[in-house]
Amino acid sequence: MQKGFIFSLLFAILVAIFALKNANKVLIDFIFGKVSISQALVILISAILGAVIVAIMGSVRNFKLKKKVKELNKKIESIEVEKNELRFLLEEQNGNTLDIEKDGNIIDEQKS
């Protein structure tokens, strides 16, 4: 986490230095009009918009991954419940007593 922050900070400093070295006025031609603005401002605004877009896309990806993890954890829980029910039915059918650990492993089998 800190490496990413340090890298981002260094990149921001490099962009700022690059922008300040290119501080000439440029003419930006939009569809609806023309604007004369500092090239440094154009560079900084572009970098900020790029960072915001990347952050939004990363957040969306994170949200989708967390949702998928929750779905898979629910599926695991339901499968474990079904496994324990089937193990109990098997034990009843065979008339065996099984000592089962918390994670579901059989540690000792005794005939009754």
PDB file of C-alpha atoms in Angstrom:
ATOM      1  CA  MET A   1       0.000   0.000   0.000  1.00  0.00           C
ATOM      2  CA  GLN A   2       2.768   2.450   0.889  1.00  0.00           C
ATOM      3  CA  LYS A   3       4.756   1.551  -2.238  1.00  0.00           C
ATOM      4  CA  GLY A   4       1.772   2.464  -4.383  1.00  0.00           C
ATOM      5  CA  PHE A   5       1.349   5.773  -2.569  1.00  0.00           C
ATOM      6  CA  ILE A   6       5.044   6.621  -2.941  1.00  0.00           C
ATOM      7  CA  PHE A   7       4.956   5.700  -6.638  1.00  0.00           C
ATOM      8  CA  SER A   8       1.858   7.872  -7.156  1.00  0.00           C
ATOM      9  CA  LEU A   9       3.475  10.770  -5.341  1.00  0.00           C
ATOM     10  CA  LEU A  10       6.649  10.527  -7.439  1.00  0.00           C
ATOM     11  CA  PHE A  11       4.592  10.324 -10.616  1.00  0.00           C
ATOM     12  CA  ALA A  12       2.585  13.402  -9.570  1.00  0.00           C
ATOM     13  CA  ILE A  13       5.804  15.318  -8.938  1.00  0.00           C
ATOM     14  CA  LEU A  14       7.162  14.331 -12.359  1.00  0.00           C
ATOM     15  CA  VAL A  15       3.905  15.420 -14.036  1.00  0.00           C
ATOM     16  CA  ALA A  16       3.985  18.748 -12.176  1.00  0.00           C
ATOM     17  CA  ILE A  17       7.609  19.393 -13.215  1.00  0.00           C
ATOM     18  CA  PHE A  18       6.784  18.462 -16.821  1.00  0.00           C
ATOM     19  CA  ALA A  19       3.759  20.749 -16.779  1.00  0.00           C
ATOM     20  CA  LEU A  20       5.722  23.688 -15.386  1.00  0.00           C
ATOM     21  CA  LYS A  21       8.433  23.228 -18.044  1.00  0.00           C
ATOM     22  CA  ASN A  22       5.686  23.484 -20.703  1.00  0.00           C
ATOM     23  CA  ALA A  23       3.808  26.549 -19.471  1.00  0.00           C
ATOM     24  CA  ASN A  24       3.240  28.180 -22.882  1.00  0.00           C
ATOM     25  CA  LYS A  25      -0.245  29.217 -23.975  1.00  0.00           C
ATOM     26  CA  VAL A  26      -1.981  26.823 -26.369  1.00  0.00           C
ATOM     27  CA  LEU A  27      -5.211  27.075 -28.313  1.00  0.00           C
ATOM     28  CA  ILE A  28      -7.685  24.309 -27.511  1.00  0.00           C
ATOM     29  CA  ASP A  29     -10.376  23.862 -30.174  1.00  0.00           C
ATOM     30  CA  PHE A  30     -13.549  22.346 -28.755  1.00  0.00           C
ATOM     31  CA  ILE A  31     -16.544  21.593 -30.959  1.00  0.00           C
ATOM     32  CA  PHE A  32     -18.441  24.532 -29.454  1.00  0.00           C
ATOM     33  CA  GLY A  33     -15.585  27.016 -29.233  1.00  0.00           C
ATOM     34  CA  LYS A  34     -11.909  27.797 -28.840  1.00  0.00           C
ATOM     35  CA  VAL A  35      -9.995  28.487 -25.616  1.00  0.00           C
ATOM     36  CA  SER A  36      -6.482  29.790 -25.100  1.00  0.00           C
ATOM     37  CA  ILE A  37      -5.083  28.207 -21.936  1.00  0.00           C
ATOM     38  CA  SER A  38      -1.746  27.350 -20.348  1.00  0.00           C
ATOM     39  CA  GLN A  39      -0.307  24.050 -21.537  1.00  0.00           C
ATOM     40  CA  ALA A  40       0.667  23.266 -17.933  1.00  0.00           C
ATOM     41  CA  LEU A  41      -2.987  23.490 -16.904  1.00  0.00           C
ATOM     42  CA  VAL A  42      -4.011  21.166 -19.740  1.00  0.00           C
ATOM     43  CA  ILE A  43      -1.370  18.616 -18.659  1.00  0.00           C
ATOM     44  CA  LEU A  44      -2.385  18.767 -14.985  1.00  0.00           C
ATOM     45  CA  ILE A  45      -6.122  18.512 -15.737  1.00  0.00           C
ATOM     46  CA  SER A  46      -5.489  15.558 -18.045  1.00  0.00           C
ATOM     47  CA  ALA A  47      -3.397  13.783 -15.396  1.00  0.00           C
ATOM     48  CA  ILE A  48      -6.020  14.402 -12.700  1.00  0.00           C
ATOM     49  CA  LEU A  49      -8.862  13.166 -14.927  1.00  0.00           C
ATOM     50  CA  GLY A  50      -6.826  10.071 -15.792  1.00  0.00           C
ATOM     51  CA  ALA A  51      -6.194   9.359 -12.101  1.00  0.00           C
ATOM     52  CA  VAL A  52      -9.892   9.800 -11.274  1.00  0.00           C
ATOM     53  CA  ILE A  53     -10.940   7.450 -14.087  1.00  0.00           C
ATOM     54  CA  VAL A  54      -8.435   4.803 -12.952  1.00  0.00           C
ATOM     55  CA  ALA A  55      -9.628   5.148  -9.330  1.00  0.00           C
ATOM     56  CA  ILE A  56     -13.276   4.738 -10.352  1.00  0.00           C
ATOM     57  CA  MET A  57     -12.504   1.694 -12.470  1.00  0.00           C
ATOM     58  CA  GLY A  58     -10.470   0.175  -9.634  1.00  0.00           C
ATOM     59  CA  SER A  59     -13.298   0.762  -7.175  1.00  0.00           C
ATOM     60  CA  VAL A  60     -15.819  -0.893  -9.495  1.00  0.00           C
ATOM     61  CA  ARG A  61     -13.518  -3.891  -9.916  1.00  0.00           C
ATOM     62  CA  ASN A  62     -13.002  -4.105  -6.141  1.00  0.00           C
ATOM     63  CA  PHE A  63     -16.757  -3.977  -5.551  1.00  0.00           C
ATOM     64  CA  LYS A  64     -17.376  -6.775  -8.068  1.00  0.00           C
ATOM     65  CA  LEU A  65     -14.638  -8.941  -6.533  1.00  0.00           C
ATOM     66  CA  LYS A  66     -15.991  -8.457  -3.000  1.00  0.00           C
ATOM     67  CA  LYS A  67     -19.477  -9.355  -4.207  1.00  0.00           C
ATOM     68  CA  LYS A  68     -18.134 -12.516  -5.869  1.00  0.00           C
ATOM     69  CA  VAL A  69     -16.237 -13.495  -2.693  1.00  0.00           C
ATOM     70  CA  LYS A  70     -19.426 -13.133  -0.632  1.00  0.00           C
ATOM     71  CA  GLU A  71     -21.355 -15.283  -3.115  1.00  0.00           C
ATOM     72  CA  LEU A  72     -18.669 -17.971  -3.057  1.00  0.00           C
ATOM     73  CA  ASN A  73     -18.503 -17.946   0.764  1.00  0.00           C
ATOM     74  CA  LYS A  74     -22.289 -18.465   0.921  1.00  0.00           C
ATOM     75  CA  LYS A  75     -21.962 -21.331  -1.542  1.00  0.00           C
ATOM     76  CA  ILE A  76     -19.174 -22.892   0.542  1.00  0.00           C
ATOM     77  CA  GLU A  77     -21.305 -22.639   3.687  1.00  0.00           C
ATOM     78  CA  SER A  78     -24.284 -24.318   2.017  1.00  0.00           C
ATOM     79  CA  ILE A  79     -22.081 -27.095   0.629  1.00  0.00           C
ATOM     80  CA  GLU A  80     -20.521 -27.670   4.083  1.00  0.00           C
ATOM     81  CA  VAL A  81     -23.982 -27.895   5.663  1.00  0.00           C
ATOM     82  CA  GLU A  82     -25.051 -30.389   3.002  1.00  0.00           C
ATOM     83  CA  LYS A  83     -21.819 -32.372   3.524  1.00  0.00           C
ATOM     84  CA  ASN A  84     -22.422 -32.577   7.275  1.00  0.00           C
ATOM     85  CA  GLU A  85     -26.031 -33.650   6.753  1.00  0.00           C
ATOM     86  CA  LEU A  86     -24.942 -36.385   4.348  1.00  0.00           C
ATOM     87  CA  ARG A  87     -22.197 -37.498   6.727  1.00  0.00           C
ATOM     88  CA  PHE A  88     -24.752 -37.707   9.556  1.00  0.00           C
ATOM     89  CA  LEU A  89     -27.135 -39.743   7.368  1.00  0.00           C
ATOM     90  CA  LEU A  90     -24.290 -42.066   6.396  1.00  0.00           C
ATOM     91  CA  GLU A  91     -23.378 -42.493  10.055  1.00  0.00           C
ATOM     92  CA  GLU A  92     -26.964 -43.363  10.939  1.00  0.00           C
ATOM     93  CA  GLN A  93     -27.220 -45.781   8.045  1.00  0.00           C
ATOM     94  CA  ASN A  94     -24.013 -47.610   8.917  1.00  0.00           C
ATOM     95  CA  GLY A  95     -24.612 -47.522  12.658  1.00  0.00           C
ATOM     96  CA  ASN A  96     -21.143 -46.112  13.207  1.00  0.00           C
ATOM     97  CA  THR A  97     -20.148 -43.347  15.534  1.00  0.00           C
ATOM     98  CA  LEU A  98     -17.783 -40.904  13.899  1.00  0.00           C
ATOM     99  CA  ASP A  99     -15.758 -38.366  15.806  1.00  0.00           C
ATOM    100  CA  ILE A 100     -15.660 -35.339  13.496  1.00  0.00           C
ATOM    101  CA  GLU A 101     -13.401 -32.350  13.969  1.00  0.00           C
ATOM    102  CA  LYS A 102     -14.608 -28.805  13.423  1.00  0.00           C
ATOM    103  CA  ASP A 103     -13.327 -28.760   9.821  1.00  0.00           C
ATOM    104  CA  GLY A 104     -15.183 -31.986   9.027  1.00  0.00           C
ATOM    105  CA  ASN A 105     -12.292 -34.452   9.062  1.00  0.00           C
ATOM    106  CA  ILE A 106     -12.943 -37.879  10.566  1.00  0.00           C
ATOM    107  CA  ILE A 107     -10.501 -38.508  13.401  1.00  0.00           C
ATOM    108  CA  ASP A 108     -11.836 -41.750  14.864  1.00  0.00           C
ATOM    109  CA  GLU A 109     -14.426 -44.289  13.811  1.00  0.00           C
ATOM    110  CA  GLN A 110     -16.054 -46.576  16.362  1.00  0.00           C
ATOM    111  CA  LYS A 111     -18.603 -49.352  15.783  1.00  0.00           C
ATOM    112  CA  SER A 112     -21.543 -49.353  18.164  1.00  0.00           C
TER     113      SER A 112
END
